[in-house]
């Protein structure tokens, strides 16, 4: 069914039209896209029937961008221009990336997020991820036969603000409307919980290609409440491959190998690791470009020995998350295993021993995250069916704080706070007439700012002149349902709204994203103008439907006069949305949004009253 | 914008959940009401609506989370309730404690440091449980002082002691983490 069935001006489309929404698992090793069809979440395969898209991008000198299996086929031929595991670079600086010396890329020497020099120019991880997302968007739109309303994109629960923002920017570059960033273990819990009618405390152990998450959830009566989350955003199956790779180098007594040979051996290492899931030993053979020949046998005993510390590294965050939730292993009713790397027998064993129970493996660990994301996307897009009344309450994984005197961190929002969450803090000036103030926002649990992750530096300008200590500047930190931070500031004594300049430490500024978007459009084959217009029309249609359904339900909350104003704005938008004047559509949407703000507030108030209706104070005082 | 002037939104935390202003509180009932309201206001329920609705949903859900957090823990609840009743517990300024309490805390602190240095997980676990038990007793004392005897000065003193105990509990947790690592 096509999404864009625009009706005649003045007529509305069917209010309950099914909107096309997908869940995307943007993985380190593989990515997937899924959707809900006839009430069932399914992974969308490519034209050859393959569900997974390897998260590999190849930038050929001729200007062709290959993604997936085609790119993977190029990786040992052209390693420098073939990017694998780009997720590890998202929102990260050079110093953050492990084993950077053994990577075959040409890194640009610049501060902030790493950038790679390729045959097609300098690429940021955001652009490379956007190429993967574009491929999945094309796949989904071909399969579903229409333009997507939006997508839920999953991120590791332990991703910090910079990594989340980078993911959202990548989606924007790929032309995807992000309905929500969803934590991967939470997505898995939704898929598992709804499928099995689970109730109680569950742990989700998610070891992917490059990230590890552990989340503790309470499932009860349709509410998925995350109690605590922990992890390591630089630990995954790749690290097990790397241990095997190092073992091969050592055993075969190889001198430094070329990028080609390194890629070849890394591939052999991964194959050996996968082979050991079903067998006691795995052969590793390779002919290097130097003429050297590698012929080794990796036994599971050796593999367990060389990877022991990695397995242990996942148990530390697991203990911490349980402690944060105020629980012990015995309180956990089930442990859901997610991520391809959980297939390793030593992982299954260690997790089973720690929790004192067999882990749950009845879901495909590669697909469960995408399936859960699709279920949430369907709900967020407004395709609500009976029995879909579940609610998700997630948390922020790392504490947010600011730098105070002496390089110390003052925590503003503690880790595992349920989102959305806001906290305000007051600051004052240090000198007479001080007109500006610098704030450094960090994320992490350590006392010293230098041990935490720098998120952004803010400068508050335009503070009215006052004596030192007289100004009272209230800075509000708001974390939204995507886990993303925004900061606003206001001078309290004069009500002056201070201007904030943000310098993201590892992200891209809005200007940079805008420039990339423009760049993308000028290279794109489809007409940028028509595309933007089409998007505005979809937006307008969505808004009209939303307002109409609100009016249908709660028209009594508006006076005759207010109703007339809303109707006028609605009529105006319907009149202009079929035209080709994008500005007029934007303006009419703006006006309708403003006209319905108060109405929305009253509706919300009413629904809260309804939630509490019938629960009187007297019931409790007996 | 008039959103924040709405009567319900700006009510105190107890009124927001339509609960009596008392220290003794049915935590399951609080949780049930919290979930019922979140089920209405959460941004996920409004993601398909207009921007105004989405912004409002975020503000409401934030407000409800704040209220829930303030009422959920007995210590935070008592601090908040004392404030509502006009008896600021003066956490920053008033640091006077009974000698006996202070001595006991110092002993515990030393024991934690010793167990940490010796890598004694069992001892730390034991102290963790013991602390929890002592704090549970304090929570009952708070309910008596604030709901029954109306001895707010004593309530404020228990609040200050509990801050101490929470800090120690946190130290035990950190020691456990360090030893396990």
mmCIF file with all atom_site columns, C-alpha atoms in Angstrom, chain A residues 19 179-180 218-221 223 225 319-320 323 376 379-382 384 388-394 415 417-423 478-481 539 542-543 546-547 549 593 596-598 600-605 607-612 615-617 619-621, chain B residues 1-3 6-9 11 15-22 26 28-29 31-63 65-66 68-69 72 128 132 173-174 176-177 180-181:
data_model
loop_
_atom_site.group_PDB
_atom_site.id
_atom_site.type_symbol
_atom_site.label_atom_id
_atom_site.label_alt_id
_atom_site.label_comp_id
_atom_site.label_asym_id
_atom_site.label_entity_id
_atom_site.label_seq_id
_atom_site.pdbx_PDB_ins_code
_atom_site.Cartn_x
_atom_site.Cartn_y
_atom_site.Cartn_z
_atom_site.occupancy
_atom_site.B_iso_or_equiv
_atom_site.pdbx_formal_charge
_atom_site.auth_seq_id
_atom_site.auth_comp_id
_atom_site.auth_asym_id
_atom_site.auth_atom_id
_atom_site.pdbx_PDB_model_num
ATOM 1   C CA . UNK A 1 19  ? 1.750  4.439  7.953  1.00 0.00 ? 19  UNK A CA 1
ATOM 2   C CA . UNK A 1 179 ? 10.751 8.424  15.334 1.00 0.00 ? 179 UNK A CA 1
ATOM 3   C CA . UNK A 1 180 ? 12.969 7.397  18.226 1.00 0.00 ? 180 UNK A CA 1
ATOM 4   C CA . UNK A 1 218 ? 11.036 -5.004 35.044 1.00 0.00 ? 218 UNK A CA 1
ATOM 5   C CA . UNK A 1 219 ? 8.217  -6.304 32.881 1.00 0.00 ? 219 UNK A CA 1
ATOM 6   C CA . UNK A 1 220 ? 4.775  -5.929 34.353 1.00 0.00 ? 220 UNK A CA 1
ATOM 7   C CA . UNK A 1 221 ? 1.313  -5.405 32.935 1.00 0.00 ? 221 UNK A CA 1
ATOM 8   C CA . UNK A 1 223 ? 5.122  -1.766 31.050 1.00 0.00 ? 223 UNK A CA 1
ATOM 9   C CA . UNK A 1 225 ? 10.691 -0.447 32.756 1.00 0.00 ? 225 UNK A CA 1
ATOM 10  C CA . UNK A 1 319 ? 27.292 -6.867 38.445 1.00 0.00 ? 319 UNK A CA 1
ATOM 11  C CA . UNK A 1 320 ? 27.181 -3.090 38.483 1.00 0.00 ? 320 UNK A CA 1
ATOM 12  C CA . UNK A 1 323 ? 23.594 -3.475 42.009 1.00 0.00 ? 323 UNK A CA 1
ATOM 13  C CA . UNK A 1 376 ? 8.002  0.196  18.476 1.00 0.00 ? 376 UNK A CA 1
ATOM 14  C CA . UNK A 1 379 ? 3.369  2.012  17.543 1.00 0.00 ? 379 UNK A CA 1
ATOM 15  C CA . UNK A 1 380 ? 5.090  5.407  17.359 1.00 0.00 ? 380 UNK A CA 1
ATOM 16  C CA . UNK A 1 381 ? 3.877  5.977  13.807 1.00 0.00 ? 381 UNK A CA 1
ATOM 17  C CA . UNK A 1 382 ? 0.359  5.718  15.168 1.00 0.00 ? 382 UNK A CA 1
ATOM 18  C CA . UNK A 1 384 ? -2.090 1.251  17.017 1.00 0.00 ? 384 UNK A CA 1
ATOM 19  C CA . UNK A 1 388 ? -0.823 -2.462 21.690 1.00 0.00 ? 388 UNK A CA 1
ATOM 20  C CA . UNK A 1 389 ? -1.113 -0.473 24.869 1.00 0.00 ? 389 UNK A CA 1
ATOM 21  C CA . UNK A 1 390 ? 2.306  -1.201 26.257 1.00 0.00 ? 390 UNK A CA 1
ATOM 22  C CA . UNK A 1 391 ? 4.644  1.459  27.560 1.00 0.00 ? 391 UNK A CA 1
ATOM 23  C CA . UNK A 1 392 ? 8.408  1.713  27.558 1.00 0.00 ? 392 UNK A CA 1
ATOM 24  C CA . UNK A 1 393 ? 10.339 3.536  30.281 1.00 0.00 ? 393 UNK A CA 1
ATOM 25  C CA . UNK A 1 394 ? 14.046 3.725  29.534 1.00 0.00 ? 394 UNK A CA 1
ATOM 26  C CA . UNK A 1 415 ? 22.993 7.498  35.536 1.00 0.00 ? 415 UNK A CA 1
ATOM 27  C CA . UNK A 1 417 ? 17.541 8.178  35.662 1.00 0.00 ? 417 UNK A CA 1
ATOM 28  C CA . UNK A 1 418 ? 14.311 7.441  33.808 1.00 0.00 ? 418 UNK A CA 1
ATOM 29  C CA . UNK A 1 419 ? 14.018 9.596  30.687 1.00 0.00 ? 419 UNK A CA 1
ATOM 30  C CA . UNK A 1 420 ? 12.799 12.131 29.787 1.00 0.00 ? 420 UNK A CA 1
ATOM 31  C CA . UNK A 1 421 ? 14.445 13.915 32.676 1.00 0.00 ? 421 UNK A CA 1
ATOM 32  C CA . UNK A 1 422 ? 15.393 17.503 33.418 1.00 0.00 ? 422 UNK A CA 1
ATOM 33  C CA . UNK A 1 423 ? 17.418 19.146 36.138 1.00 0.00 ? 423 UNK A CA 1
ATOM 34  C CA . UNK A 1 478 ? 16.906 18.306 29.487 1.00 0.00 ? 478 UNK A CA 1
ATOM 35  C CA . UNK A 1 479 ? 17.348 14.731 28.283 1.00 0.00 ? 479 UNK A CA 1
ATOM 36  C CA . UNK A 1 480 ? 14.591 13.705 25.879 1.00 0.00 ? 480 UNK A CA 1
ATOM 37  C CA . UNK A 1 481 ? 13.128 10.284 25.154 1.00 0.00 ? 481 UNK A CA 1
ATOM 38  C CA . UNK A 1 539 ? 4.576  16.304 7.256  1.00 0.00 ? 539 UNK A CA 1
ATOM 39  C CA . UNK A 1 542 ? 0.511  14.003 9.257  1.00 0.00 ? 542 UNK A CA 1
ATOM 40  C CA . UNK A 1 543 ? -0.243 17.214 11.120 1.00 0.00 ? 543 UNK A CA 1
ATOM 41  C CA . UNK A 1 546 ? -3.280 14.510 14.056 1.00 0.00 ? 546 UNK A CA 1
ATOM 42  C CA . UNK A 1 547 ? -5.350 17.673 14.530 1.00 0.00 ? 547 UNK A CA 1
ATOM 43  C CA . UNK A 1 549 ? -8.306 13.128 15.220 1.00 0.00 ? 549 UNK A CA 1
ATOM 44  C CA . UNK A 1 593 ? 0.917  24.189 15.466 1.00 0.00 ? 593 UNK A CA 1
ATOM 45  C CA . UNK A 1 596 ? -3.344 24.031 18.686 1.00 0.00 ? 596 UNK A CA 1
ATOM 46  C CA . UNK A 1 597 ? -0.714 24.418 21.428 1.00 0.00 ? 597 UNK A CA 1
ATOM 47  C CA . UNK A 1 598 ? -3.226 25.376 24.127 1.00 0.00 ? 598 UNK A CA 1
ATOM 48  C CA . UNK A 1 600 ? -2.863 20.093 23.244 1.00 0.00 ? 600 UNK A CA 1
ATOM 49  C CA . UNK A 1 601 ? -2.138 21.279 26.785 1.00 0.00 ? 601 UNK A CA 1
ATOM 50  C CA . UNK A 1 602 ? -5.772 20.866 27.794 1.00 0.00 ? 602 UNK A CA 1
ATOM 51  C CA . UNK A 1 603 ? -5.970 17.439 26.211 1.00 0.00 ? 603 UNK A CA 1
ATOM 52  C CA . UNK A 1 604 ? -2.909 16.306 28.133 1.00 0.00 ? 604 UNK A CA 1
ATOM 53  C CA . UNK A 1 605 ? -4.284 17.633 31.381 1.00 0.00 ? 605 UNK A CA 1
ATOM 54  C CA . UNK A 1 607 ? -5.795 12.500 30.110 1.00 0.00 ? 607 UNK A CA 1
ATOM 55  C CA . UNK A 1 608 ? -3.838 12.782 33.365 1.00 0.00 ? 608 UNK A CA 1
ATOM 56  C CA . UNK A 1 609 ? -7.075 13.425 35.235 1.00 0.00 ? 609 UNK A CA 1
ATOM 57  C CA . UNK A 1 610 ? -8.572 10.357 33.593 1.00 0.00 ? 610 UNK A CA 1
ATOM 58  C CA . UNK A 1 611 ? -5.576 8.237  34.579 1.00 0.00 ? 611 UNK A CA 1
ATOM 59  C CA . UNK A 1 612 ? -6.191 9.105  38.212 1.00 0.00 ? 612 UNK A CA 1
ATOM 60  C CA . UNK A 1 615 ? -8.439 6.622  42.787 1.00 0.00 ? 615 UNK A CA 1
ATOM 61  C CA . UNK A 1 616 ? -9.403 8.866  45.642 1.00 0.00 ? 616 UNK A CA 1
ATOM 62  C CA . UNK A 1 617 ? -7.199 9.864  48.551 1.00 0.00 ? 617 UNK A CA 1
ATOM 63  C CA . UNK A 1 619 ? -9.071 4.879  49.574 1.00 0.00 ? 619 UNK A CA 1
ATOM 64  C CA . UNK A 1 620 ? -5.579 4.997  50.938 1.00 0.00 ? 620 UNK A CA 1
ATOM 65  C CA . UNK A 1 621 ? -6.113 6.539  54.313 1.00 0.00 ? 621 UNK A CA 1
ATOM 66  C CA . UNK B 2 1   ? 2.852  29.746 27.013 1.00 0.00 ? 1   UNK B CA 1
ATOM 67  C CA . UNK B 2 2   ? 0.318  28.793 29.574 1.00 0.00 ? 2   UNK B CA 1
ATOM 68  C CA . UNK B 2 3   ? 1.253  25.151 29.881 1.00 0.00 ? 3   UNK B CA 1
ATOM 69  C CA . UNK B 2 6   ? -2.092 24.576 34.371 1.00 0.00 ? 6   UNK B CA 1
ATOM 70  C CA . UNK B 2 7   ? -3.293 23.725 37.770 1.00 0.00 ? 7   UNK B CA 1
ATOM 71  C CA . UNK B 2 8   ? -2.465 20.056 37.694 1.00 0.00 ? 8   UNK B CA 1
ATOM 72  C CA . UNK B 2 9   ? 0.967  20.351 36.173 1.00 0.00 ? 9   UNK B CA 1
ATOM 73  C CA . UNK B 2 11  ? 0.710  20.860 41.840 1.00 0.00 ? 11  UNK B CA 1
ATOM 74  C CA . UNK B 2 15  ? -1.138 16.095 44.679 1.00 0.00 ? 15  UNK B CA 1
ATOM 75  C CA . UNK B 2 16  ? 0.141  15.228 41.219 1.00 0.00 ? 16  UNK B CA 1
ATOM 76  C CA . UNK B 2 17  ? -0.397 11.563 42.065 1.00 0.00 ? 17  UNK B CA 1
ATOM 77  C CA . UNK B 2 18  ? -3.484 12.349 44.144 1.00 0.00 ? 18  UNK B CA 1
ATOM 78  C CA . UNK B 2 19  ? -1.816 10.913 47.246 1.00 0.00 ? 19  UNK B CA 1
ATOM 79  C CA . UNK B 2 20  ? -2.032 12.178 50.838 1.00 0.00 ? 20  UNK B CA 1
ATOM 80  C CA . UNK B 2 21  ? 0.862  14.271 52.117 1.00 0.00 ? 21  UNK B CA 1
ATOM 81  C CA . UNK B 2 22  ? 2.352  11.633 54.347 1.00 0.00 ? 22  UNK B CA 1
ATOM 82  C CA . UNK B 2 26  ? 2.191  2.663  49.790 1.00 0.00 ? 26  UNK B CA 1
ATOM 83  C CA . UNK B 2 28  ? 3.191  -0.085 45.112 1.00 0.00 ? 28  UNK B CA 1
ATOM 84  C CA . UNK B 2 29  ? 0.287  2.317  44.837 1.00 0.00 ? 29  UNK B CA 1
ATOM 85  C CA . UNK B 2 31  ? 4.229  3.021  41.281 1.00 0.00 ? 31  UNK B CA 1
ATOM 86  C CA . UNK B 2 32  ? 0.826  2.073  39.889 1.00 0.00 ? 32  UNK B CA 1
ATOM 87  C CA . UNK B 2 33  ? -0.256 5.697  39.629 1.00 0.00 ? 33  UNK B CA 1
ATOM 88  C CA . UNK B 2 34  ? 3.087  6.710  38.166 1.00 0.00 ? 34  UNK B CA 1
ATOM 89  C CA . UNK B 2 35  ? 2.687  4.107  35.443 1.00 0.00 ? 35  UNK B CA 1
ATOM 90  C CA . UNK B 2 36  ? -0.951 5.062  34.799 1.00 0.00 ? 36  UNK B CA 1
ATOM 91  C CA . UNK B 2 37  ? -0.026 8.703  34.266 1.00 0.00 ? 37  UNK B CA 1
ATOM 92  C CA . UNK B 2 38  ? 3.068  7.887  32.201 1.00 0.00 ? 38  UNK B CA 1
ATOM 93  C CA . UNK B 2 39  ? 0.902  5.671  30.014 1.00 0.00 ? 39  UNK B CA 1
ATOM 94  C CA . UNK B 2 40  ? -1.032 8.833  29.121 1.00 0.00 ? 40  UNK B CA 1
ATOM 95  C CA . UNK B 2 41  ? 1.681  11.469 28.863 1.00 0.00 ? 41  UNK B CA 1
ATOM 96  C CA . UNK B 2 42  ? 4.815  9.626  27.691 1.00 0.00 ? 42  UNK B CA 1
ATOM 97  C CA . UNK B 2 43  ? 6.363  10.964 24.434 1.00 0.00 ? 43  UNK B CA 1
ATOM 98  C CA . UNK B 2 44  ? 5.968  7.518  22.837 1.00 0.00 ? 44  UNK B CA 1
ATOM 99  C CA . UNK B 2 45  ? 2.208  7.980  23.051 1.00 0.00 ? 45  UNK B CA 1
ATOM 100 C CA . UNK B 2 46  ? 2.421  11.255 21.155 1.00 0.00 ? 46  UNK B CA 1
ATOM 101 C CA . UNK B 2 47  ? 5.171  10.567 18.627 1.00 0.00 ? 47  UNK B CA 1
ATOM 102 C CA . UNK B 2 48  ? 2.702  10.611 15.705 1.00 0.00 ? 48  UNK B CA 1
ATOM 103 C CA . UNK B 2 49  ? 1.162  13.929 16.743 1.00 0.00 ? 49  UNK B CA 1
ATOM 104 C CA . UNK B 2 50  ? 2.021  17.551 16.073 1.00 0.00 ? 50  UNK B CA 1
ATOM 105 C CA . UNK B 2 51  ? 5.191  19.200 17.428 1.00 0.00 ? 51  UNK B CA 1
ATOM 106 C CA . UNK B 2 52  ? 3.232  21.029 20.117 1.00 0.00 ? 52  UNK B CA 1
ATOM 107 C CA . UNK B 2 53  ? 1.915  17.719 21.426 1.00 0.00 ? 53  UNK B CA 1
ATOM 108 C CA . UNK B 2 54  ? 5.365  16.162 21.376 1.00 0.00 ? 54  UNK B CA 1
ATOM 109 C CA . UNK B 2 55  ? 6.926  19.024 23.294 1.00 0.00 ? 55  UNK B CA 1
ATOM 110 C CA . UNK B 2 56  ? 4.147  18.946 25.821 1.00 0.00 ? 56  UNK B CA 1
ATOM 111 C CA . UNK B 2 57  ? 4.451  15.190 26.233 1.00 0.00 ? 57  UNK B CA 1
ATOM 112 C CA . UNK B 2 58  ? 8.148  15.555 26.994 1.00 0.00 ? 58  UNK B CA 1
ATOM 113 C CA . UNK B 2 59  ? 7.469  18.261 29.581 1.00 0.00 ? 59  UNK B CA 1
ATOM 114 C CA . UNK B 2 60  ? 4.756  16.232 31.248 1.00 0.00 ? 60  UNK B CA 1
ATOM 115 C CA . UNK B 2 61  ? 6.701  12.988 31.281 1.00 0.00 ? 61  UNK B CA 1
ATOM 116 C CA . UNK B 2 62  ? 9.693  14.866 32.705 1.00 0.00 ? 62  UNK B CA 1
ATOM 117 C CA . UNK B 2 63  ? 7.505  16.379 35.408 1.00 0.00 ? 63  UNK B CA 1
ATOM 118 C CA . UNK B 2 65  ? 9.458  11.366 36.461 1.00 0.00 ? 65  UNK B CA 1
ATOM 119 C CA . UNK B 2 66  ? 10.706 14.148 38.730 1.00 0.00 ? 66  UNK B CA 1
ATOM 120 C CA . UNK B 2 68  ? 8.094  9.966  41.162 1.00 0.00 ? 68  UNK B CA 1
ATOM 121 C CA . UNK B 2 69  ? 11.804 10.133 41.908 1.00 0.00 ? 69  UNK B CA 1
ATOM 122 C CA . UNK B 2 72  ? 9.962  6.944  45.714 1.00 0.00 ? 72  UNK B CA 1
ATOM 123 C CA . UNK B 2 128 ? 25.880 -3.855 52.760 1.00 0.00 ? 128 UNK B CA 1
ATOM 124 C CA . UNK B 2 132 ? 20.297 -1.608 54.532 1.00 0.00 ? 132 UNK B CA 1
ATOM 125 C CA . UNK B 2 173 ? 29.179 -0.343 46.729 1.00 0.00 ? 173 UNK B CA 1
ATOM 126 C CA . UNK B 2 174 ? 32.297 1.291  45.369 1.00 0.00 ? 174 UNK B CA 1
ATOM 127 C CA . UNK B 2 176 ? 32.622 -4.006 46.153 1.00 0.00 ? 176 UNK B CA 1
ATOM 128 C CA . UNK B 2 177 ? 33.101 -2.764 42.625 1.00 0.00 ? 177 UNK B CA 1
ATOM 129 C CA . UNK B 2 180 ? 35.393 -7.405 42.045 1.00 0.00 ? 180 UNK B CA 1
ATOM 130 C CA . UNK B 2 181 ? 37.286 -5.656 39.244 1.00 0.00 ? 181 UNK B CA 1
#
